[in-house]
Amino acid sequence: MAANHYNLVRNETATPLDLWDRGYRRCVALLQRAKSLIRSENPVQRIEKARMLHDAFAIVEFWTAALPPESPEAGDRQTTATVIALPSRLRTAYGFVLHRIVKANANDCSDDIDEAITMLHHLRAVFHKEIG
């Protein structure tokens, strides 16, 4: 019971970056596990692979949906070009990851999963300012 209360407080007090990091870790773990099952001939494992790719897709799709709209509102004309550009660039990066996940599932291609994971690693580095 105490653990549930802890998780509730942890979720309610988390920063947006903390929440993104949790999604990132889950998404990468799902993609890595799906990659290990990609060449399996076992129908149960193929279903599990598809489910994992679906769940990873859902995480990235949620991030995309959480971005602000493409165009600023009429009352928000003072927004700088940099602030407008970030959601657009994230939308493009998330679209790339989503496309790679779909392509990996359709073609059983582990290279597509690797590219999706690489982009997620890059995004994490950008968010944490780890790029020099």
Coordinates of N, CA and C in Angstrom, one line a residue:
M1 N 0.8 -1.2 0.0 CA 0.0 0.0 0.0 C 0.9 1.3 0.0
A2 N 2.0 1.2 0.8 CA 2.8 2.4 0.8 C 3.5 2.7 -0.5
A3 N 3.8 1.6 -1.2 CA 4.5 1.8 -2.5 C 3.5 2.5 -3.5
N4 N 2.2 2.2 -3.5 CA 1.3 2.9 -4.3 C 1.2 4.4 -4.0
H5 N 1.2 4.7 -2.7 CA 1.1 6.1 -2.3 C 2.4 6.8 -2.8
Y6 N 3.5 6.2 -2.7 CA 4.8 6.7 -3.1 C 4.7 7.0 -4.6
N7 N 4.2 6.0 -5.4 CA 4.1 6.2 -6.9 C 3.2 7.4 -7.2
L8 N 2.1 7.5 -6.5 CA 1.1 8.5 -6.7 C 1.7 9.9 -6.5
V9 N 2.5 10.1 -5.4 CA 3.1 11.3 -5.2 C 4.2 11.6 -6.2
R10 N 5.0 10.5 -6.5 CA 6.0 10.6 -7.5 C 5.5 11.1 -8.9
N11 N 4.4 10.6 -9.3 CA 3.8 11.0 -10.6 C 3.2 12.4 -10.5
E12 N 2.6 12.7 -9.4 CA 2.0 14.1 -9.3 C 3.0 15.2 -9.2
T13 N 4.2 14.9 -8.7 CA 5.2 15.9 -8.5 C 6.3 15.8 -9.5
A14 N 6.2 15.0 -10.5 CA 7.2 14.8 -11.5 C 7.3 16.0 -12.5
T15 N 8.4 16.3 -12.9 CA 8.6 17.4 -13.9 C 8.3 16.8 -15.3
P16 N 8.0 17.6 -16.3 CA 7.7 17.1 -17.6 C 8.9 16.2 -18.1
L17 N 10.1 16.7 -17.8 CA 11.3 15.9 -18.2 C 11.4 14.6 -17.5
D18 N 11.0 14.5 -16.2 CA 11.0 13.2 -15.5 C 10.0 12.3 -16.2
L19 N 8.8 12.8 -16.6 CA 7.8 11.9 -17.2 C 8.3 11.5 -18.6
W20 N 9.0 12.4 -19.3 CA 9.5 12.0 -20.6 C 10.6 11.0 -20.5
D21 N 11.4 11.1 -19.5 CA 12.5 10.1 -19.2 C 11.9 8.7 -18.9
R22 N 10.9 8.7 -18.2 CA 10.2 7.4 -17.9 C 9.7 6.8 -19.1
G23 N 9.0 7.6 -20.0 CA 8.5 7.1 -21.3 C 9.7 6.6 -22.2
Y24 N 10.8 7.4 -22.1 CA 11.9 7.1 -22.9 C 12.5 5.7 -22.5
R25 N 12.7 5.5 -21.2 CA 13.3 4.2 -20.8 C 12.3 3.1 -21.2
R26 N 11.1 3.3 -21.0 CA 10.1 2.2 -21.3 C 10.1 1.9 -22.8
C27 N 10.1 3.0 -23.6 CA 10.1 2.9 -25.1 C 11.3 2.1 -25.6
V28 N 12.5 2.5 -25.1 CA 13.7 1.9 -25.5 C 13.8 0.4 -25.1
A29 N 13.3 0.1 -23.9 CA 13.3 -1.3 -23.4 C 12.3 -2.1 -24.3
L30 N 11.2 -1.5 -24.7 CA 10.3 -2.3 -25.6 C 10.9 -2.5 -26.9
L31 N 11.5 -1.5 -27.5 CA 12.1 -1.6 -28.8 C 13.3 -2.7 -28.8
Q32 N 14.1 -2.7 -27.7 CA 15.2 -3.6 -27.6 C 14.6 -5.1 -27.5
R33 N 13.6 -5.2 -26.7 CA 13.0 -6.6 -26.6 C 12.4 -7.0 -27.9
A34 N 11.7 -6.1 -28.5 CA 11.1 -6.4 -29.8 C 12.1 -6.8 -30.9
K35 N 13.3 -6.1 -30.8 CA 14.4 -6.4 -31.7 C 14.9 -7.9 -31.5
S36 N 14.9 -8.3 -30.3 CA 15.4 -9.6 -30.0 C 14.4 -10.7 -30.5
L37 N 13.2 -10.3 -30.7 CA 12.2 -11.3 -31.2 C 11.9 -11.2 -32.7
I38 N 12.5 -10.3 -33.4 CA 12.1 -9.9 -34.7 C 12.2 -11.1 -35.7
R39 N 13.2 -11.9 -35.5 CA 13.4 -13.0 -36.5 C 12.7 -14.4 -36.0
S40 N 12.0 -14.3 -34.9 CA 11.4 -15.5 -34.4 C 10.3 -16.0 -35.3
E41 N 10.3 -17.4 -35.4 CA 9.2 -18.0 -36.1 C 8.1 -18.5 -35.3
N42 N 8.3 -18.4 -33.9 CA 7.2 -18.7 -33.0 C 6.1 -17.7 -33.0
P43 N 4.9 -18.2 -33.3 CA 3.7 -17.2 -33.4 C 3.5 -16.4 -32.1
V44 N 3.7 -17.0 -31.0 CA 3.5 -16.3 -29.7 C 4.5 -15.2 -29.6
Q45 N 5.7 -15.5 -29.9 CA 6.8 -14.4 -29.8 C 6.6 -13.3 -30.9
R46 N 6.0 -13.7 -32.1 CA 5.8 -12.7 -33.1 C 4.6 -11.8 -32.6
I47 N 3.6 -12.3 -31.9 CA 2.6 -11.5 -31.4 C 3.1 -10.6 -30.3
E48 N 4.0 -11.1 -29.5 CA 4.6 -10.3 -28.4 C 5.5 -9.2 -29.0
K49 N 6.2 -9.5 -30.1 CA 7.0 -8.5 -30.8 C 6.1 -7.4 -31.3
A50 N 5.0 -7.7 -31.9 CA 4.1 -6.7 -32.4 C 3.4 -5.9 -31.3
R51 N 3.1 -6.5 -30.2 CA 2.6 -5.8 -29.1 C 3.6 -4.8 -28.5
M52 N 4.8 -5.2 -28.4 CA 5.8 -4.3 -27.9 C 6.1 -3.1 -28.8
L53 N 6.1 -3.4 -30.1 CA 6.2 -2.3 -31.0 C 5.0 -1.4 -31.0
H54 N 3.8 -1.9 -30.8 CA 2.6 -1.1 -30.6 C 2.7 -0.2 -29.4
D55 N 3.2 -0.8 -28.3 CA 3.3 0.0 -27.1 C 4.3 1.1 -27.2
A56 N 5.4 0.8 -27.8 CA 6.5 1.8 -28.1 C 5.9 2.9 -29.0
F57 N 5.1 2.5 -30.0 CA 4.5 3.5 -30.9 C 3.6 4.4 -30.1
A58 N 2.8 3.8 -29.2 CA 1.8 4.6 -28.4 C 2.5 5.6 -27.5
I59 N 3.7 5.3 -27.0 CA 4.4 6.2 -26.2 C 4.8 7.4 -27.0
V60 N 5.4 7.2 -28.2 CA 5.9 8.3 -29.1 C 4.7 9.1 -29.6
E61 N 3.6 8.4 -29.9 CA 2.4 9.0 -30.4 C 1.8 10.0 -29.3
F62 N 1.9 9.5 -28.0 CA 1.5 10.4 -26.9 C 2.3 11.6 -26.8
W63 N 3.6 11.5 -27.0 CA 4.5 12.6 -27.0 C 4.2 13.6 -28.1
T64 N 3.9 13.1 -29.3 CA 3.5 13.9 -30.4 C 2.2 14.7 -30.1
A65 N 1.2 14.0 -29.5 CA -0.1 14.6 -29.2 C 0.1 15.7 -28.1
A66 N 1.1 15.6 -27.3 CA 1.3 16.5 -26.2 C 2.0 17.8 -26.6
L67 N 2.5 17.8 -27.9 CA 3.1 19.0 -28.4 C 2.1 20.1 -28.6
P68 N 2.5 21.4 -28.5 CA 1.5 22.4 -28.8 C 1.2 22.4 -30.3
P69 N 0.0 23.0 -30.6 CA -0.4 23.1 -32.1 C 0.7 23.7 -33.0
E70 N 0.6 23.3 -34.2 CA 1.6 23.8 -35.2 C 1.7 25.3 -35.3
S71 N 0.6 26.0 -35.4 CA 0.6 27.4 -35.5 C 0.2 28.1 -34.2
P72 N 0.9 29.2 -33.8 CA 0.6 29.9 -32.6 C -0.8 30.5 -32.7
E73 N -1.5 30.6 -31.5 CA -2.8 31.2 -31.4 C -2.7 32.7 -31.8
A74 N -3.8 33.3 -32.1 CA -3.9 34.7 -32.5 C -3.3 35.5 -31.3
G75 N -3.6 35.2 -30.1 CA -3.2 36.0 -29.0 C -1.7 35.8 -28.6
D76 N -1.1 34.8 -29.2 CA 0.3 34.4 -28.9 C 1.3 34.9 -29.9
R77 N 1.1 36.0 -30.5 CA 1.9 36.5 -31.6 C 3.3 36.8 -31.2
Q78 N 3.6 37.0 -30.0 CA 4.9 37.4 -29.5 C 5.8 36.2 -29.3
T79 N 5.4 35.0 -29.6 CA 6.2 33.9 -29.5 C 7.4 34.0 -30.4
T80 N 8.6 33.7 -30.0 CA 9.8 33.8 -30.8 C 9.8 32.6 -31.8
A81 N 10.6 32.7 -32.8 CA 10.7 31.7 -33.8 C 11.3 30.5 -33.2
T82 N 12.2 30.6 -32.3 CA 12.9 29.5 -31.6 C 11.8 28.6 -30.9
V83 N 11.0 29.2 -30.2 CA 9.9 28.5 -29.4 C 9.0 27.8 -30.4
I84 N 8.7 28.4 -31.5 CA 7.8 27.8 -32.5 C 8.5 26.6 -33.2
A85 N 9.8 26.8 -33.4 CA 10.6 25.8 -34.1 C 10.7 24.5 -33.3
L86 N 10.9 24.5 -32.0 CA 11.1 23.3 -31.2 C 10.0 22.3 -31.4
P87 N 8.7 22.7 -31.2 CA 7.7 21.6 -31.4 C 7.6 21.1 -32.8
S88 N 7.9 21.9 -33.8 CA 8.0 21.5 -35.2 C 9.1 20.4 -35.4
R89 N 10.2 20.7 -34.8 CA 11.4 19.8 -34.9 C 11.1 18.5 -34.2
L90 N 10.5 18.6 -33.0 CA 10.2 17.4 -32.2 C 9.2 16.6 -33.0
R91 N 8.2 17.3 -33.6 CA 7.2 16.5 -34.3 C 7.8 15.7 -35.5
T92 N 8.8 16.4 -36.1 CA 9.5 15.7 -37.2 C 10.3 14.5 -36.7
A93 N 11.0 14.7 -35.5 CA 11.8 13.6 -35.0 C 10.9 12.5 -34.5
Y94 N 9.8 12.8 -33.8 CA 8.8 11.8 -33.4 C 8.2 11.0 -34.6
G95 N 7.9 11.8 -35.7 CA 7.4 11.2 -36.9 C 8.4 10.2 -37.5
F96 N 9.7 10.5 -37.4 CA 10.7 9.6 -37.9 C 10.7 8.3 -37.1
V97 N 10.6 8.4 -35.7 CA 10.6 7.3 -34.9 C 9.4 6.4 -35.1
L98 N 8.2 7.1 -35.3 CA 7.0 6.3 -35.5 C 7.1 5.6 -36.9
H99 N 7.6 6.2 -37.9 CA 7.8 5.6 -39.2 C 8.7 4.4 -39.1
R100 N 9.8 4.5 -38.4 CA 10.7 3.4 -38.2 C 10.1 2.2 -37.5
I101 N 9.3 2.5 -36.5 CA 8.6 1.4 -35.7 C 7.6 0.7 -36.6
V102 N 6.8 1.4 -37.4 CA 5.9 0.8 -38.3 C 6.6 0.0 -39.4
K103 N 7.7 0.5 -39.9 CA 8.5 -0.2 -40.9 C 9.1 -1.4 -40.4
A104 N 9.6 -1.3 -39.1 CA 10.2 -2.5 -38.5 C 9.2 -3.6 -38.3
N105 N 8.0 -3.3 -37.9 CA 7.0 -4.3 -37.7 C 6.5 -4.9 -39.1
A106 N 6.4 -4.1 -40.1 CA 5.9 -4.5 -41.4 C 7.0 -5.4 -42.1
N107 N 8.3 -5.0 -41.9 CA 9.3 -5.7 -42.7 C 10.2 -6.6 -41.9
D108 N 9.9 -6.7 -40.6 CA 10.8 -7.5 -39.7 C 12.3 -7.1 -39.8
C109 N 12.5 -5.8 -39.8 CA 13.8 -5.2 -40.0 C 14.4 -4.6 -38.7
S110 N 15.4 -5.2 -38.2 CA 16.0 -4.8 -36.9 C 16.8 -3.4 -37.1
D111 N 17.2 -3.2 -38.3 CA 17.9 -1.9 -38.6 C 17.0 -0.7 -38.3
D112 N 15.7 -0.9 -38.6 CA 14.7 0.2 -38.4 C 14.6 0.5 -36.9
I113 N 14.6 -0.6 -36.1 CA 14.5 -0.5 -34.7 C 15.8 0.3 -34.2
D114 N 16.9 -0.1 -34.7 CA 18.2 0.6 -34.3 C 18.1 2.1 -34.6
E115 N 17.6 2.4 -35.8 CA 17.5 3.8 -36.1 C 16.5 4.6 -35.2
A116 N 15.4 3.9 -34.8 CA 14.5 4.5 -33.9 C 15.1 4.8 -32.5
I117 N 15.9 3.7 -32.0 CA 16.5 3.9 -30.7 C 17.6 4.9 -30.8
T118 N 18.3 5.0 -31.9 CA 19.4 6.1 -32.1 C 18.8 7.4 -32.0
M119 N 17.6 7.7 -32.6 CA 17.0 9.0 -32.6 C 16.5 9.3 -31.2
L120 N 16.0 8.3 -30.5 CA 15.5 8.5 -29.1 C 16.7 8.8 -28.2
H121 N 17.8 8.2 -28.4 CA 19.1 8.5 -27.6 C 19.5 9.9 -27.9
H122 N 19.4 10.3 -29.2 CA 19.8 11.7 -29.5 C 18.8 12.7 -28.9
L123 N 17.5 12.4 -28.9 CA 16.6 13.3 -28.2 C 16.8 13.4 -26.7
R124 N 17.1 12.3 -26.1 CA 17.4 12.3 -24.7 C 18.7 13.2 -24.4
A125 N 19.7 13.0 -25.2 CA 20.9 13.9 -25.1 C 20.6 15.3 -25.2
V126 N 19.8 15.7 -26.2 CA 19.4 17.1 -26.4 C 18.6 17.6 -25.2
F127 N 17.7 16.8 -24.7 CA 16.9 17.3 -23.6 C 17.7 17.4 -22.3
H128 N 18.7 16.6 -22.2 CA 19.6 16.7 -21.0 C 20.9 17.5 -21.3
K129 N 20.9 18.1 -22.4 CA 22.1 19.0 -22.8 C 23.4 18.3 -22.7
E130 N 23.4 17.0 -23.2 CA 24.6 16.2 -23.1 C 25.5 16.3 -24.4
I131 N 24.9 17.0 -25.4 CA 25.7 17.2 -26.6 C 26.6 18.4 -26.4
G132 N 27.8 18.2 -26.8 CA 28.9 19.2 -26.6 C 28.8 20.4 -27.5

